[in-house]
Amino acid sequence: MLLHLVAEFDLQRDVVPWLAARGWAAALDTSENSLVLYVVNVERNGKIIYTWKGNQRNTHIGLYDLQTKQNEHLYMFERDLRIISCSVNSERTLLAVSFRQYTEEERVSRLLQSVSKYLTLLIEIHPINNVRVLKAVDSCVRVQFLYPAEGRNTSTKSRLLVVSEDKYIEQFDIHVVADEEHKVVIQNSGQLPRARVVDDLIWAQWDMMEQRLFYIVPKESKTTLKCVQFYPDENFNSILESHLDISVNDTQLKLVNFGYDYCQDQDVASKCLNLQVFTSKAGGLCVCSSLASDIPDEIRYSIYFLHKGYNKTFTVSLERTESHQLKEVAFMNLDYYVAAYLPGQFLHLLNIQHPDLLCYSLFLTGEDARIDMLQNCSIQSPLMSTVLDCHVGSMYAVSISDSALLQFLQNSKRDSERLAALHCALLYFRCIEDLEMQIIWWISENLSTCHSFDPIQEFIIASLYCRMCPETHNLDKLLPYTSLLDWIGIIPGVICATDIISLPVLKFQNSKGFWEKLSSNLESVKYAEPHLHYHNNVLRREWRNLSEEREERTTTAYLRNIFENAKKVLSHLDSWDSEERLVPLFQEEDYQQQLLMGLMVAQLKDHLMRHLQYVGKKKIDQIVLDYVANLLNLVHRIMKEVWRRYELHSRIFCFDERGSTGEFAVFHIMSRILEAANGMCMPLPPGFHTLHLGLGVRCLPLHTLLHYIDNGVLHLTETCVRKLLKDLDDTEKNEKLKFSIVMRLPEALGQKVRQFWNHPINANFIARKYVKLLLEKLGNRQCSRPIPERLSVPVEFLPLNYLTNMLAEIENQGVHPYEKQGHVNVRFVEETALKHTMTLLGLKYS
């Protein structure tokens, strides 16, 4: 199962034994139609309020503390009542209770028409003392105490929200006094001060952790979502307004997280608006709604991503259409994801941070979607990553199982599933080392099975994103989180329609936390053109231009600054310990890669300076260096893991034997890393090309090796070529390999390494290149450079004598093509030509 549930509270486990020990559990085995033990509320501090019937059918109220794992008896009514709503203040001195006194039938039979059906009481419970009637009405009432900020002394005043079925919400201010015996008494003898918070609402949800009230009021032709924020200083303000295109035909008031009245929920759940609001720590605000569908085997639900400015409506074709099993979609808040769950059908994890591409949301069916502990939809999310099963009376901590996610990743056959699982593993779990290792192993096995995305690119970009973004506010809006620009795939059985919606209007000043982050998200949506995320288009073009103009610009101040950036990155790299040196990457000069490193530093710094001026230049410099250094370390991490997996050793550069199967696999992975790096225009660690070429020499046949070199897959490096020329003996096969490599060397690199191969073939190559350059320069301008003295060797071979005489004549005319390449001794050329000629004739030379 992908979702992992841990029971933090269970009535049967945590309450029943406590009741039994005190002799209060005898009445719990009553008829199946009588609910005698159930949860009625969950408070902000994690305390759970429940009620049960005692031996004499008395109605008791108890409290369970999740932190101390202790139960506490709060109050007892000497009557058989059905508790509708209950709340206790943070000091546990006051208890608000709403219950139904009589049913309509009972009132008629007892001739009690003048007696109110529902009663709401405020009770002093520390110690048990006075009882005050707040409401005596025929409409249902819910109660909820406000909780102050932690550490704030509010023992002299409590605030209570009273929610009426008549569609209004009031706030009662309750002042108390404590005498010397710590007895708490309500101070006002008359009517308690009250203030009207909301009128004419049709739906409301309480956010106990952040003390926020979301509610919906019908406004002309649109439905308007609003939010009231309650502050520790006893004030409250309307802080948000957003228009939603949600049809509300029913007049039944729907309340979410205002306690759990089970009987009422069972009666009217199908008639009420199934809607919930979820927030995330990163400033995400989502409205989840289950929609009616005219087609029996279809389920429709809609997610309003208010922080992104669009709405996605999903239509799911069900695999099994037994009507008696179909229920409404249940929604769960997992912070980074919103879960839409239909038992026995599907589990849809919708990405809140990055909902633009559907491939970043996990859609599971069958066994993958099964949640054993949740077999019905009577669930609520009173806290983030928490689910309360109302019927069972259990509260679970919900998280995504990393082992189940890896299993799903390994078993997935579709790119959409692989990409969603990969994205979840990297960004939801935040770089857990063991998980990261297993992902790298999966990537090494599935490089050829992913067709619509490059798993190496996605791994590097997503890992960089989750490493860097927590450091600085708003950095997540400037750094890329994916290598994909779009995705045109489909999810079988799911149709998604996207609609642009108006952004919410916020009304607050100097508010921190969630509202500040939401405001920042909305600002980024407004000014997202040009796109805020860093792109490599300019980097690629500048790198190509500088690479082609190397000779002309090697001394410019601009290039000196670029290479200074590269030096800072290399010095900023984490030290590679002995275990990491298992991969023989060398700290060597690599002009192209250092140029790319320096350019990336410069351009990323410019990008961040345009949007993060308030952070400061010093901090931005640090962020940029960390980003590029982490990029190089991630490539090295991939190399280290595949090196360890295929059990390679550091003696890869012994060219006298062929490579193993494991080496060939690593060579293939390195080729894909290179392809991914070229696609993203990102630098590679020093020595990458040397190691890649060394593995290529060991693993590939000569014609394939040369094909890879000619097509730019393998790059000739001084370190590898020099070792190749020095270490390999001059057998016929090795001569052919060396000569083929030497022929392909760039001129500057060739002059450095050819001297390490003392062989007639190499000398012949040098001589032929010298003659070719001489002949190409025939007729060019005269050179005033003095001709060096030469010693002629008489040779009885007329063609060679004629060639040397011609070269001498050309040289006497002042043509010297090696002005830039340096001096070439003509005697050496003559001897080389003689050796080559006699070799071709089969003659012995002495």
PDB file of N, CA and C in Angstrom, residues 521-599:
ATOM      1  N   ASN A 521       3.203  33.398  -3.744  1.00  0.00           N
ATOM      2  CA  ASN A 521       2.805  32.504  -4.840  1.00  0.00           C
ATOM      3  C   ASN A 521       1.911  33.218  -5.841  1.00  0.00           C
ATOM      4  N   LEU A 522       0.979  34.015  -5.336  1.00  0.00           N
ATOM      5  CA  LEU A 522       0.071  34.734  -6.230  1.00  0.00           C
ATOM      6  C   LEU A 522       0.822  35.789  -7.039  1.00  0.00           C
ATOM      7  N   GLU A 523       1.805  36.425  -6.424  1.00  0.00           N
ATOM      8  CA  GLU A 523       2.594  37.408  -7.165  1.00  0.00           C
ATOM      9  C   GLU A 523       3.383  36.750  -8.295  1.00  0.00           C
ATOM     10  N   SER A 524       3.904  35.570  -8.032  1.00  0.00           N
ATOM     11  CA  SER A 524       4.668  34.882  -9.076  1.00  0.00           C
ATOM     12  C   SER A 524       3.773  34.457 -10.228  1.00  0.00           C
ATOM     13  N   VAL A 525       2.484  34.150  -9.936  1.00  0.00           N
ATOM     14  CA  VAL A 525       1.546  33.822 -11.012  1.00  0.00           C
ATOM     15  C   VAL A 525       1.258  35.066 -11.855  1.00  0.00           C
ATOM     16  N   LYS A 526       1.111  36.199 -11.204  1.00  0.00           N
ATOM     17  CA  LYS A 526       0.806  37.442 -11.931  1.00  0.00           C
ATOM     18  C   LYS A 526       1.940  37.850 -12.867  1.00  0.00           C
ATOM     19  N   TYR A 527       3.185  37.672 -12.407  1.00  0.00           N
ATOM     20  CA  TYR A 527       4.327  38.165 -13.171  1.00  0.00           C
ATOM     21  C   TYR A 527       5.193  37.023 -13.673  1.00  0.00           C
ATOM     22  N   ALA A 528       4.544  35.984 -14.172  1.00  0.00           N
ATOM     23  CA  ALA A 528       5.280  34.798 -14.630  1.00  0.00           C
ATOM     24  C   ALA A 528       5.723  34.913 -16.082  1.00  0.00           C
ATOM     25  N   GLU A 529       5.544  36.053 -16.737  1.00  0.00           N
ATOM     26  CA  GLU A 529       6.010  36.263 -18.103  1.00  0.00           C
ATOM     27  C   GLU A 529       7.023  37.397 -18.100  1.00  0.00           C
ATOM     28  N   PRO A 530       8.269  37.212 -18.499  1.00  0.00           N
ATOM     29  CA  PRO A 530       8.807  35.901 -18.913  1.00  0.00           C
ATOM     30  C   PRO A 530       8.904  34.931 -17.738  1.00  0.00           C
ATOM     31  N   HIS A 531       8.997  33.679 -18.068  1.00  0.00           N
ATOM     32  CA  HIS A 531       8.966  32.630 -17.042  1.00  0.00           C
ATOM     33  C   HIS A 531      10.085  32.850 -16.028  1.00  0.00           C
ATOM     34  N   LEU A 532       9.762  32.647 -14.764  1.00  0.00           N
ATOM     35  CA  LEU A 532      10.722  32.928 -13.702  1.00  0.00           C
ATOM     36  C   LEU A 532      11.802  31.869 -13.565  1.00  0.00           C
ATOM     37  N   HIS A 533      11.526  30.644 -13.975  1.00  0.00           N
ATOM     38  CA  HIS A 533      12.509  29.588 -13.771  1.00  0.00           C
ATOM     39  C   HIS A 533      13.719  29.784 -14.679  1.00  0.00           C
ATOM     40  N   TYR A 534      14.879  29.468 -14.124  1.00  0.00           N
ATOM     41  CA  TYR A 534      16.141  29.611 -14.854  1.00  0.00           C
ATOM     42  C   TYR A 534      16.178  28.643 -16.036  1.00  0.00           C
ATOM     43  N   HIS A 535      16.584  29.159 -17.217  1.00  0.00           N
ATOM     44  CA  HIS A 535      16.701  28.342 -18.417  1.00  0.00           C
ATOM     45  C   HIS A 535      18.130  28.418 -18.941  1.00  0.00           C
ATOM     46  N   ASN A 536      18.508  27.411 -19.730  1.00  0.00           N
ATOM     47  CA  ASN A 536      19.895  27.341 -20.207  1.00  0.00           C
ATOM     48  C   ASN A 536      20.055  27.790 -21.651  1.00  0.00           C
ATOM     49  N   ASN A 537      19.049  28.434 -22.241  1.00  0.00           N
ATOM     50  CA  ASN A 537      19.143  28.810 -23.651  1.00  0.00           C
ATOM     51  C   ASN A 537      20.295  29.778 -23.908  1.00  0.00           C
ATOM     52  N   VAL A 538      20.375  30.818 -23.100  1.00  0.00           N
ATOM     53  CA  VAL A 538      21.445  31.807 -23.270  1.00  0.00           C
ATOM     54  C   VAL A 538      22.792  31.179 -22.939  1.00  0.00           C
ATOM     55  N   LEU A 539      22.819  30.341 -21.911  1.00  0.00           N
ATOM     56  CA  LEU A 539      24.055  29.660 -21.518  1.00  0.00           C
ATOM     57  C   LEU A 539      24.607  28.820 -22.660  1.00  0.00           C
ATOM     58  N   ARG A 540      23.768  28.055 -23.310  1.00  0.00           N
ATOM     59  CA  ARG A 540      24.219  27.194 -24.401  1.00  0.00           C
ATOM     60  C   ARG A 540      24.817  28.025 -25.546  1.00  0.00           C
ATOM     61  N   ARG A 541      24.124  29.106 -25.899  1.00  0.00           N
ATOM     62  CA  ARG A 541      24.602  29.945 -27.006  1.00  0.00           C
ATOM     63  C   ARG A 541      25.936  30.608 -26.666  1.00  0.00           C
ATOM     64  N   GLU A 542      26.065  31.119 -25.459  1.00  0.00           N
ATOM     65  CA  GLU A 542      27.310  31.782 -25.060  1.00  0.00           C
ATOM     66  C   GLU A 542      28.464  30.795 -24.967  1.00  0.00           C
ATOM     67  N   TRP A 543      28.183  29.598 -24.471  1.00  0.00           N
ATOM     68  CA  TRP A 543      29.227  28.566 -24.368  1.00  0.00           C
ATOM     69  C   TRP A 543      29.739  28.187 -25.754  1.00  0.00           C
ATOM     70  N   ARG A 544      28.828  28.021 -26.683  1.00  0.00           N
ATOM     71  CA  ARG A 544      29.221  27.662 -28.052  1.00  0.00           C
ATOM     72  C   ARG A 544      30.060  28.776 -28.678  1.00  0.00           C
ATOM     73  N   ASN A 545      29.665  30.025 -28.480  1.00  0.00           N
ATOM     74  CA  ASN A 545      30.420  31.136 -29.066  1.00  0.00           C
ATOM     75  C   ASN A 545      31.816  31.238 -28.484  1.00  0.00           C
ATOM     76  N   LEU A 546      31.915  31.118 -27.153  1.00  0.00           N
ATOM     77  CA  LEU A 546      33.229  31.223 -26.520  1.00  0.00           C
ATOM     78  C   LEU A 546      34.128  30.051 -26.898  1.00  0.00           C
ATOM     79  N   SER A 547      33.544  28.872 -27.059  1.00  0.00           N
ATOM     80  CA  SER A 547      34.338  27.709 -27.448  1.00  0.00           C
ATOM     81  C   SER A 547      34.937  27.902 -28.835  1.00  0.00           C
ATOM     82  N   GLU A 548      34.192  28.518 -29.745  1.00  0.00           N
ATOM     83  CA  GLU A 548      34.686  28.722 -31.099  1.00  0.00           C
ATOM     84  C   GLU A 548      35.684  29.867 -31.177  1.00  0.00           C
ATOM     85  N   GLU A 549      35.623  30.803 -30.236  1.00  0.00           N
ATOM     86  CA  GLU A 549      36.491  31.972 -30.277  1.00  0.00           C
ATOM     87  C   GLU A 549      37.613  31.889 -29.254  1.00  0.00           C
ATOM     88  N   ARG A 550      38.000  30.677 -28.906  1.00  0.00           N
ATOM     89  CA  ARG A 550      38.974  30.507 -27.818  1.00  0.00           C
ATOM     90  C   ARG A 550      40.283  31.217 -28.103  1.00  0.00           C
ATOM     91  N   GLU A 551      40.789  31.097 -29.330  1.00  0.00           N
ATOM     92  CA  GLU A 551      42.092  31.653 -29.638  1.00  0.00           C
ATOM     93  C   GLU A 551      42.084  33.174 -29.550  1.00  0.00           C
ATOM     94  N   GLU A 552      40.952  33.779 -29.921  1.00  0.00           N
ATOM     95  CA  GLU A 552      40.907  35.224 -29.993  1.00  0.00           C
ATOM     96  C   GLU A 552      40.637  35.886 -28.645  1.00  0.00           C
ATOM     97  N   ARG A 553      40.054  35.132 -27.697  1.00  0.00           N
ATOM     98  CA  ARG A 553      39.584  35.785 -26.471  1.00  0.00           C
ATOM     99  C   ARG A 553      40.195  35.203 -25.207  1.00  0.00           C
ATOM    100  N   THR A 554      41.301  34.502 -25.329  1.00  0.00           N
ATOM    101  CA  THR A 554      41.859  33.835 -24.159  1.00  0.00           C
ATOM    102  C   THR A 554      42.373  34.814 -23.111  1.00  0.00           C
ATOM    103  N   THR A 555      42.659  36.036 -23.472  1.00  0.00           N
ATOM    104  CA  THR A 555      43.246  36.975 -22.507  1.00  0.00           C
ATOM    105  C   THR A 555      42.271  38.061 -22.072  1.00  0.00           C
ATOM    106  N   THR A 556      41.024  37.993 -22.506  1.00  0.00           N
ATOM    107  CA  THR A 556      40.089  39.045 -22.134  1.00  0.00           C
ATOM    108  C   THR A 556      39.717  38.964 -20.660  1.00  0.00           C
ATOM    109  N   ALA A 557      39.347  40.125 -20.098  1.00  0.00           N
ATOM    110  CA  ALA A 557      38.943  40.171 -18.690  1.00  0.00           C
ATOM    111  C   ALA A 557      37.675  39.350 -18.463  1.00  0.00           C
ATOM    112  N   TYR A 558      36.809  39.322 -19.463  1.00  0.00           N
ATOM    113  CA  TYR A 558      35.571  38.554 -19.352  1.00  0.00           C
ATOM    114  C   TYR A 558      35.863  37.071 -19.130  1.00  0.00           C
ATOM    115  N   LEU A 559      36.760  36.520 -19.959  1.00  0.00           N
ATOM    116  CA  LEU A 559      37.081  35.105 -19.812  1.00  0.00           C
ATOM    117  C   LEU A 559      37.837  34.838 -18.519  1.00  0.00           C
ATOM    118  N   ARG A 560      38.681  35.771 -18.121  1.00  0.00           N
ATOM    119  CA  ARG A 560      39.397  35.558 -16.858  1.00  0.00           C
ATOM    120  C   ARG A 560      38.414  35.460 -15.695  1.00  0.00           C
ATOM    121  N   ASN A 561      37.366  36.274 -15.748  1.00  0.00           N
ATOM    122  CA  ASN A 561      36.336  36.220 -14.707  1.00  0.00           C
ATOM    123  C   ASN A 561      35.575  34.898 -14.757  1.00  0.00           C
ATOM    124  N   ILE A 562      35.313  34.409 -15.980  1.00  0.00           N
ATOM    125  CA  ILE A 562      34.599  33.137 -16.125  1.00  0.00           C
ATOM    126  C   ILE A 562      35.398  32.003 -15.501  1.00  0.00           C
ATOM    127  N   PHE A 563      36.678  31.953 -15.796  1.00  0.00           N
ATOM    128  CA  PHE A 563      37.496  30.859 -15.255  1.00  0.00           C
ATOM    129  C   PHE A 563      37.748  31.030 -13.761  1.00  0.00           C
ATOM    130  N   GLU A 564      37.695  32.254 -13.275  1.00  0.00           N
ATOM    131  CA  GLU A 564      37.794  32.457 -11.836  1.00  0.00           C
ATOM    132  C   GLU A 564      36.552  31.875 -11.143  1.00  0.00           C
ATOM    133  N   ASN A 565      35.384  32.015 -11.783  1.00  0.00           N
ATOM    134  CA  ASN A 565      34.165  31.391 -11.256  1.00  0.00           C
ATOM    135  C   ASN A 565      34.322  29.879 -11.172  1.00  0.00           C
ATOM    136  N   ALA A 566      34.905  29.291 -12.230  1.00  0.00           N
ATOM    137  CA  ALA A 566      35.085  27.839 -12.253  1.00  0.00           C
ATOM    138  C   ALA A 566      36.009  27.391 -11.134  1.00  0.00           C
ATOM    139  N   LYS A 567      37.056  28.150 -10.877  1.00  0.00           N
ATOM    140  CA  LYS A 567      37.978  27.784  -9.794  1.00  0.00           C
ATOM    141  C   LYS A 567      37.260  27.808  -8.447  1.00  0.00           C
ATOM    142  N   LYS A 568      36.384  28.780  -8.262  1.00  0.00           N
ATOM    143  CA  LYS A 568      35.636  28.850  -6.997  1.00  0.00           C
ATOM    144  C   LYS A 568      34.739  27.634  -6.834  1.00  0.00           C
ATOM    145  N   VAL A 569      34.125  27.210  -7.934  1.00  0.00           N
ATOM    146  CA  VAL A 569      33.265  26.030  -7.860  1.00  0.00           C
ATOM    147  C   VAL A 569      34.074  24.808  -7.475  1.00  0.00           C
ATOM    148  N   LEU A 570      35.221  24.621  -8.139  1.00  0.00           N
ATOM    149  CA  LEU A 570      36.030  23.430  -7.872  1.00  0.00           C
ATOM    150  C   LEU A 570      36.561  23.433  -6.448  1.00  0.00           C
ATOM    151  N   SER A 571      36.892  24.604  -5.939  1.00  0.00           N
ATOM    152  CA  SER A 571      37.368  24.665  -4.551  1.00  0.00           C
ATOM    153  C   SER A 571      36.222  24.498  -3.565  1.00  0.00           C
ATOM    154  N   HIS A 572      34.996  24.705  -4.066  1.00  0.00           N
ATOM    155  CA  HIS A 572      33.813  24.617  -3.230  1.00  0.00           C
ATOM    156  C   HIS A 572      33.267  23.193  -3.134  1.00  0.00           C
ATOM    157  N   LEU A 573      33.780  22.299  -3.968  1.00  0.00           N
ATOM    158  CA  LEU A 573      33.292  20.918  -3.975  1.00  0.00           C
ATOM    159  C   LEU A 573      33.579  20.251  -2.645  1.00  0.00           C
ATOM    160  N   ASP A 574      32.693  19.356  -2.270  1.00  0.00           N
ATOM    161  CA  ASP A 574      32.920  18.555  -1.066  1.00  0.00           C
ATOM    162  C   ASP A 574      34.178  17.725  -1.261  1.00  0.00           C
ATOM    163  N   SER A 575      34.926  17.527  -0.188  1.00  0.00           N
ATOM    164  CA  SER A 575      36.123  16.677  -0.276  1.00  0.00           C
ATOM    165  C   SER A 575      35.703  15.240  -0.526  1.00  0.00           C
ATOM    166  N   TRP A 576      36.366  14.604  -1.462  1.00  0.00           N
ATOM    167  CA  TRP A 576      36.025  13.224  -1.829  1.00  0.00           C
ATOM    168  C   TRP A 576      36.904  12.280  -1.024  1.00  0.00           C
ATOM    169  N   ASP A 577      36.283  11.566  -0.108  1.00  0.00           N
ATOM    170  CA  ASP A 577      37.049  10.684   0.776  1.00  0.00           C
ATOM    171  C   ASP A 577      37.502   9.440   0.017  1.00  0.00           C
ATOM    172  N   SER A 578      38.174   8.547   0.754  1.00  0.00           N
ATOM    173  CA  SER A 578      38.770   7.369   0.111  1.00  0.00           C
ATOM    174  C   SER A 578      37.709   6.487  -0.529  1.00  0.00           C
ATOM    175  N   GLU A 579      36.516   6.408   0.092  1.00  0.00           N
ATOM    176  CA  GLU A 579      35.466   5.572  -0.491  1.00  0.00           C
ATOM    177  C   GLU A 579      34.987   6.173  -1.810  1.00  0.00           C
ATOM    178  N   GLU A 580      34.831   7.504  -1.816  1.00  0.00           N
ATOM    179  CA  GLU A 580      34.352   8.136  -3.032  1.00  0.00           C
ATOM    180  C   GLU A 580      35.408   8.089  -4.132  1.00  0.00           C
ATOM    181  N   ARG A 581      36.670   8.021  -3.758  1.00  0.00           N
ATOM    182  CA  ARG A 581      37.723   7.916  -4.765  1.00  0.00           C
ATOM    183  C   ARG A 581      37.735   6.560  -5.429  1.00  0.00           C
ATOM    184  N   LEU A 582      36.795   5.710  -5.020  1.00  0.00           N
ATOM    185  CA  LEU A 582      36.616   4.447  -5.716  1.00  0.00           C
ATOM    186  C   LEU A 582      36.403   4.693  -7.205  1.00  0.00           C
ATOM    187  N   VAL A 583      35.756   5.793  -7.539  1.00  0.00           N
ATOM    188  CA  VAL A 583      35.584   6.185  -8.939  1.00  0.00           C
ATOM    189  C   VAL A 583      36.784   7.040  -9.327  1.00  0.00           C
ATOM    190  N   PRO A 584      37.590   6.594 -10.280  1.00  0.00           N
ATOM    191  CA  PRO A 584      38.826   7.317 -10.600  1.00  0.00           C
ATOM    192  C   PRO A 584      38.593   8.569 -11.433  1.00  0.00           C
ATOM    193  N   LEU A 585      37.933   9.551 -10.830  1.00  0.00           N
ATOM    194  CA  LEU A 585      37.813  10.852 -11.477  1.00  0.00           C
ATOM    195  C   LEU A 585      39.030  11.682 -11.098  1.00  0.00           C
ATOM    196  N   PHE A 586      39.596  12.356 -12.057  1.00  0.00           N
ATOM    197  CA  PHE A 586      40.851  13.060 -11.843  1.00  0.00           C
ATOM    198  C   PHE A 586      40.606  14.568 -11.775  1.00  0.00           C
ATOM    199  N   GLN A 587      41.338  15.211 -10.900  1.00  0.00           N
ATOM    200  CA  GLN A 587      41.310  16.664 -10.852  1.00  0.00           C
ATOM    201  C   GLN A 587      42.252  17.165 -11.943  1.00  0.00           C
ATOM    202  N   GLU A 588      41.721  17.317 -13.146  1.00  0.00           N
ATOM    203  CA  GLU A 588      42.545  17.694 -14.284  1.00  0.00           C
ATOM    204  C   GLU A 588      41.963  18.918 -14.962  1.00  0.00           C
ATOM    205  N   GLU A 589      42.763  19.546 -15.778  1.00  0.00           N
ATOM    206  CA  GLU A 589      42.312  20.698 -16.525  1.00  0.00           C
ATOM    207  C   GLU A 589      41.377  20.253 -17.642  1.00  0.00           C
ATOM    208  N   ASP A 590      40.257  20.937 -17.762  1.00  0.00           N
ATOM    209  CA  ASP A 590      39.314  20.660 -18.843  1.00  0.00           C
ATOM    210  C   ASP A 590      38.725  22.000 -19.248  1.00  0.00           C
ATOM    211  N   TYR A 591      39.291  22.578 -20.306  1.00  0.00           N
ATOM    212  CA  TYR A 591      38.924  23.927 -20.709  1.00  0.00           C
ATOM    213  C   TYR A 591      37.425  24.053 -20.943  1.00  0.00           C
ATOM    214  N   GLN A 592      36.857  23.134 -21.707  1.00  0.00           N
ATOM    215  CA  GLN A 592      35.447  23.236 -22.063  1.00  0.00           C
ATOM    216  C   GLN A 592      34.552  23.165 -20.827  1.00  0.00           C
ATOM    217  N   GLN A 593      34.817  22.220 -19.923  1.00  0.00           N
ATOM    218  CA  GLN A 593      33.964  22.064 -18.747  1.00  0.00           C
ATOM    219  C   GLN A 593      34.129  23.216 -17.771  1.00  0.00           C
ATOM    220  N   GLN A 594      35.363  23.711 -17.603  1.00  0.00           N
ATOM    221  CA  GLN A 594      35.554  24.858 -16.724  1.00  0.00           C
ATOM    222  C   GLN A 594      34.911  26.114 -17.305  1.00  0.00           C
ATOM    223  N   LEU A 595      34.964  26.248 -18.613  1.00  0.00           N
ATOM    224  CA  LEU A 595      34.285  27.363 -19.261  1.00  0.00           C
ATOM    225  C   LEU A 595      32.779  27.288 -18.997  1.00  0.00           C
ATOM    226  N   LEU A 596      32.210  26.094 -19.105  1.00  0.00           N
ATOM    227  CA  LEU A 596      30.780  25.923 -18.870  1.00  0.00           C
ATOM    228  C   LEU A 596      30.431  26.172 -17.411  1.00  0.00           C
ATOM    229  N   MET A 597      31.271  25.691 -16.487  1.00  0.00           N
ATOM    230  CA  MET A 597      31.036  25.947 -15.057  1.00  0.00           C
ATOM    231  C   MET A 597      30.990  27.448 -14.785  1.00  0.00           C
ATOM    232  N   GLY A 598      32.001  28.160 -15.265  1.00  0.00           N
ATOM    233  CA  GLY A 598      32.076  29.596 -15.014  1.00  0.00           C
ATOM    234  C   GLY A 598      30.917  30.350 -15.618  1.00  0.00           C
ATOM    235  N   LEU A 599      30.507  29.958 -16.827  1.00  0.00           N
ATOM    236  CA  LEU A 599      29.367  30.617 -17.466  1.00  0.00           C
ATOM    237  C   LEU A 599      28.073  30.364 -16.697  1.00  0.00           C
TER     238      LEU A 599
END
